[in-house]
Short mmCIF file of N, CA and C in Angstrom, two decimals:
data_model
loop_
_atom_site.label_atom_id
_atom_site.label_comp_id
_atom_site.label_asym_id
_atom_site.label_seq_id
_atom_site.Cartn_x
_atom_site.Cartn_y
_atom_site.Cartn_z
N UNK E 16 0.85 -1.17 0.00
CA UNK E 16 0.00 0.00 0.00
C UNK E 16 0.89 1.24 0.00
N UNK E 17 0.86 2.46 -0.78
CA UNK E 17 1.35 3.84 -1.01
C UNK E 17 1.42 4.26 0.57
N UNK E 18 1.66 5.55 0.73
CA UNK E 18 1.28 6.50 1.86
C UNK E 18 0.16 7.10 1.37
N UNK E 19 -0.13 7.01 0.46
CA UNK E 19 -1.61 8.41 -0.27
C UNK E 19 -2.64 7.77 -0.87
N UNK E 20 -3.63 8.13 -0.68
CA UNK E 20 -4.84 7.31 -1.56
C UNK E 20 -4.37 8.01 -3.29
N UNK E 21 -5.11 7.56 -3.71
CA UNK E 21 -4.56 7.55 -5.62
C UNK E 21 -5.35 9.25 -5.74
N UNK E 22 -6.45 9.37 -5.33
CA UNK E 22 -7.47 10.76 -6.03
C UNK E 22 -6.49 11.70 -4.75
N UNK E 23 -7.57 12.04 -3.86
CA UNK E 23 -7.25 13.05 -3.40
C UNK E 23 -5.83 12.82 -2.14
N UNK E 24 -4.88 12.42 -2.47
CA UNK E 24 -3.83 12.43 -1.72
C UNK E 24 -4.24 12.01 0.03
N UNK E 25 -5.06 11.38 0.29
CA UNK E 25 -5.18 11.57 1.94
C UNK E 25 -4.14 10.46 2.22
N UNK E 26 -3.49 10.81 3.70
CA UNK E 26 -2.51 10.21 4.10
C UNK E 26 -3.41 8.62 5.03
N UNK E 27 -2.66 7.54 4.73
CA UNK E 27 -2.69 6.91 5.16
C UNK E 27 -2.14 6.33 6.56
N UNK E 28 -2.47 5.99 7.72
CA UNK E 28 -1.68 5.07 8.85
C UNK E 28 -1.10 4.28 8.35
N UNK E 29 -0.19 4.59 9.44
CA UNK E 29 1.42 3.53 8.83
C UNK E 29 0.83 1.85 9.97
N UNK E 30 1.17 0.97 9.61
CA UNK E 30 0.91 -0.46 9.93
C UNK E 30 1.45 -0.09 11.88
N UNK E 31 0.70 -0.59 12.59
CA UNK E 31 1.22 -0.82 14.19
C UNK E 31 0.34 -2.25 14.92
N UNK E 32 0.65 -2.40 16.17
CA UNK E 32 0.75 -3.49 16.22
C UNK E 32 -0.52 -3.95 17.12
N UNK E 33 -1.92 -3.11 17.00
CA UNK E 33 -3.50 -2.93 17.34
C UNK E 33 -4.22 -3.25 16.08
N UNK E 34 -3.32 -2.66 15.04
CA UNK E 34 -3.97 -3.06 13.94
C UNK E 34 -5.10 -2.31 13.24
N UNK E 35 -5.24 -0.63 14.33
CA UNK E 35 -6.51 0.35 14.00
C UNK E 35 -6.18 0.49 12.91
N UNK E 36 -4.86 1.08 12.00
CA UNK E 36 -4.84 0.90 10.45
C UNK E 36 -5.58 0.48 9.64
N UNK E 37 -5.92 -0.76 9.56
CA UNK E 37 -6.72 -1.19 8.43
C UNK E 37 -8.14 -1.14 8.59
N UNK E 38 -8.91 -0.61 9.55
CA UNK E 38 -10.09 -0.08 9.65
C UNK E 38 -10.00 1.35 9.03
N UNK E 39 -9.34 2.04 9.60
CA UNK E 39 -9.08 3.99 9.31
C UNK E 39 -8.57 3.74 7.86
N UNK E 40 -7.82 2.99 7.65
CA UNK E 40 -6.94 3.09 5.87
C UNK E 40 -8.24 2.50 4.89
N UNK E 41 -9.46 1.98 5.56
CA UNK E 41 -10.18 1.37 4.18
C UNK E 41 -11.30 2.31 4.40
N UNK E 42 -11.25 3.26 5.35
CA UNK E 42 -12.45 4.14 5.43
C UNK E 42 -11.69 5.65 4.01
N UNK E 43 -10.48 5.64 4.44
CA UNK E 43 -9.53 6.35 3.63
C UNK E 43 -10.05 5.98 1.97
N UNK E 44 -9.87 4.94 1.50
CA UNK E 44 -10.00 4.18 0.47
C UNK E 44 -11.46 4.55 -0.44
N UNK E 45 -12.57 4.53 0.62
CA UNK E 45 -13.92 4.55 0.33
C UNK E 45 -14.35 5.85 -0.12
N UNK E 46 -13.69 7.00 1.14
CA UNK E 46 -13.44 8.44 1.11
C UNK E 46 -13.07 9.17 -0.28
N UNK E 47 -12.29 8.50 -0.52
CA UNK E 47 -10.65 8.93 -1.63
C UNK E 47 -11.88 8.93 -2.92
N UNK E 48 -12.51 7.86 -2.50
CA UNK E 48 -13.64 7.22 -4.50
C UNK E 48 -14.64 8.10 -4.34
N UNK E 49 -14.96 7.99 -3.12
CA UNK E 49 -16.92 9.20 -3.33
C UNK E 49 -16.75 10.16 -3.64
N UNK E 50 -15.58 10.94 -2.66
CA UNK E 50 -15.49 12.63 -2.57
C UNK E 50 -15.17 13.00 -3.60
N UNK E 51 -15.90 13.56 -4.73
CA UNK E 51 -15.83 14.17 -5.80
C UNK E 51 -16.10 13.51 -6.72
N UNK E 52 -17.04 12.64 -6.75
CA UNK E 52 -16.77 11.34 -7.60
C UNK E 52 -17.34 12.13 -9.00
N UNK E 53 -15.80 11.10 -9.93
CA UNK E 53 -16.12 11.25 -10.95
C UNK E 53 -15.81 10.02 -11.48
N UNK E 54 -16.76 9.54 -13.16
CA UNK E 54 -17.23 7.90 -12.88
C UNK E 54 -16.61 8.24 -14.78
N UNK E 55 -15.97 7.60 -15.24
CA UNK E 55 -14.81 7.52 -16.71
C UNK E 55 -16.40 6.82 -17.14
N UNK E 56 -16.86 6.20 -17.19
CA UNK E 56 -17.65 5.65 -18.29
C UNK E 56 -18.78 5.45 -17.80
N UNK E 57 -20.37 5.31 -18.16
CA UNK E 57 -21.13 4.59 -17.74
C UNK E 57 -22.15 3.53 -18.79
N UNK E 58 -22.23 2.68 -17.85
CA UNK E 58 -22.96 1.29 -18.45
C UNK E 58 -21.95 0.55 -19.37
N UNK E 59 -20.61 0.77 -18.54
CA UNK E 59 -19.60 -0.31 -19.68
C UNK E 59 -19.64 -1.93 -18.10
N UNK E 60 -19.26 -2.67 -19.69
CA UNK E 60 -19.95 -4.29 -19.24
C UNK E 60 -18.52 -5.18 -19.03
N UNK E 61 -17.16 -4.36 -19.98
CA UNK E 61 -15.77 -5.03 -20.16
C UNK E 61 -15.15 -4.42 -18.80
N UNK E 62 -14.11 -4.73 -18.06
CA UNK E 62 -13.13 -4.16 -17.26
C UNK E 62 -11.82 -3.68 -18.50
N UNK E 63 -11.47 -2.48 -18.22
CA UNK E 63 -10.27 -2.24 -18.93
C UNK E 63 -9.08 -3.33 -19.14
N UNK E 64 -7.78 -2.81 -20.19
CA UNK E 64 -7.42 -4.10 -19.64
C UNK E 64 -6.22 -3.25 -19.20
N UNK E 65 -6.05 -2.25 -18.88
CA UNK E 65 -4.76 -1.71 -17.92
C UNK E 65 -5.03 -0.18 -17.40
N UNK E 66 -6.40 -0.74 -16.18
CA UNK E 66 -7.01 0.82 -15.47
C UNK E 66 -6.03 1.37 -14.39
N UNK E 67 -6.00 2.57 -14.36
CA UNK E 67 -5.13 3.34 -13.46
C UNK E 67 -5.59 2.88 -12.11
N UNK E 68 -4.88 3.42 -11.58
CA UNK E 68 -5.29 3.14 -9.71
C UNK E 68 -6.34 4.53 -9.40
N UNK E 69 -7.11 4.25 -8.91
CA UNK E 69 -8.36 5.53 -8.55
C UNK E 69 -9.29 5.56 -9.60
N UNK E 70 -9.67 4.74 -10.84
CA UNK E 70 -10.28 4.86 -11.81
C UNK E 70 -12.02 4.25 -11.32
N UNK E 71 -12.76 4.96 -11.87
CA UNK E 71 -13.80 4.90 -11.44
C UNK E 71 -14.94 4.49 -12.77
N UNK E 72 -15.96 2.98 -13.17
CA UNK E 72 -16.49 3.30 -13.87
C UNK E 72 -18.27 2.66 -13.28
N UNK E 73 -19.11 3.06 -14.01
CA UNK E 73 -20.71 2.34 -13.63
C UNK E 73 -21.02 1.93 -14.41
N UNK E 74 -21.07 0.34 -13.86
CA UNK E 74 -21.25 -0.75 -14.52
C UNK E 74 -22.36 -0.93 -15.29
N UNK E 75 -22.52 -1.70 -16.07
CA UNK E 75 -24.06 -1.82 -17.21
C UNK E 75 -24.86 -2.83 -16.40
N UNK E 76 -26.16 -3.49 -17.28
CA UNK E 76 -26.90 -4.61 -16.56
C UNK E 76 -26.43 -6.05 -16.70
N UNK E 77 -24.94 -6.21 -17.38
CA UNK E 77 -24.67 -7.46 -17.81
C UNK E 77 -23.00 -7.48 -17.72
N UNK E 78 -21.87 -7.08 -16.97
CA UNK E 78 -20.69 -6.71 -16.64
C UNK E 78 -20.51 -8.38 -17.12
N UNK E 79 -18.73 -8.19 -17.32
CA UNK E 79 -17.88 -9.89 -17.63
C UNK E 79 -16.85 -9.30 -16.85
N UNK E 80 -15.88 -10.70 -17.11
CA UNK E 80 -14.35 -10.66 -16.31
C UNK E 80 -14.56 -10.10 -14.92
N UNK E 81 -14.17 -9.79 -14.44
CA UNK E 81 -13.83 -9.23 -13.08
C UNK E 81 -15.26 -8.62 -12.23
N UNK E 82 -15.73 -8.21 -13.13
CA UNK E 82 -17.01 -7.27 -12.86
C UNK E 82 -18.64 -8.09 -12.90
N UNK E 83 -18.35 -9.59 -13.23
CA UNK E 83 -19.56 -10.10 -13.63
C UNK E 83 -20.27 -10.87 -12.08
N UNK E 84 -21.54 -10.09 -11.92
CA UNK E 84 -22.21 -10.26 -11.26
C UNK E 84 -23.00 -9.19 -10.30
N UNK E 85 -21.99 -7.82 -10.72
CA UNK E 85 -22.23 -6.61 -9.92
C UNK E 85 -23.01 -5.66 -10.67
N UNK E 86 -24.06 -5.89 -11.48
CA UNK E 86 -24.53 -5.52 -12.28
C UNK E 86 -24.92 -4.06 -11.47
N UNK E 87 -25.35 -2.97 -12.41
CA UNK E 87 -25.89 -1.33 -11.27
C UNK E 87 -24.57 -0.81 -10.52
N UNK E 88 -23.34 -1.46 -9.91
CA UNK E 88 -22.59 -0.76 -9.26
C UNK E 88 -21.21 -0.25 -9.64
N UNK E 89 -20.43 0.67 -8.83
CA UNK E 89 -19.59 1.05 -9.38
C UNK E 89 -18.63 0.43 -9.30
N UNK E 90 -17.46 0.43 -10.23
CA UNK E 90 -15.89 -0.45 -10.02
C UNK E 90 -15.45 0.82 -9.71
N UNK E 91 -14.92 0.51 -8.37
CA UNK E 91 -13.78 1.14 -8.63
C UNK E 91 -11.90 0.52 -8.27
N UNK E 92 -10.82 1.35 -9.10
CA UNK E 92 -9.81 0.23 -8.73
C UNK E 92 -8.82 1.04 -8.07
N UNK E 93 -8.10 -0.13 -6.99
CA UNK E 93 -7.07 0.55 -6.24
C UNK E 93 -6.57 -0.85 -5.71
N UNK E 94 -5.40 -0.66 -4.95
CA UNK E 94 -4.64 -1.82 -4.74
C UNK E 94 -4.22 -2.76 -5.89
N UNK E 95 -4.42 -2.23 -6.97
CA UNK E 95 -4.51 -3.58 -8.21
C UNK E 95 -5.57 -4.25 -8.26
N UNK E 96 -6.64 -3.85 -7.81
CA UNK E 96 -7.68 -4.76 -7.97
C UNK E 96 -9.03 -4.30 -7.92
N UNK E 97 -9.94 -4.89 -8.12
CA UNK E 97 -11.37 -4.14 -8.53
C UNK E 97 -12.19 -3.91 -7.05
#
């Protein structure tokens, strides 16, 4: 994981040994996608095949690969992954 979320730079907790990090760092994560949300495509059904980190799209009624089954919601990607 970076120190910064991908959109708006918020700083992340560094790893300790309670473990509050990964509660506060995925509220960070959730934060980083809404606040300002802006969505690259809507009603696409393919996943890209090399999306940036912070990329945001809304899914169609019939998504494949990675995305199939989440029909109505948004992808968004970070960590490498959807």
């Amino acid at each position: 994981m970076t120190d910064l979320s991908p959109r708006l730079s918020l700083p992340y907790l560094q790893p300790s040994q309670a473990q509050k990090h990964v509660t506060h760092n995925e509220a960070l994560v959730q934060l980083d996608a809404l606040v300002q949300l802006s969505v690259l495509t809507f009603e696409v059904s393919t996943p890209p095949s090399q999306p940036a980190e912070g990329e945001i799209y809304a899914l169609g009624p019939a998504p494949t690969g990675d995305w199939a089954g989440q029909e109505g919601k948004l992808a968004i990607r970070g960590e490498n992954a959807w």
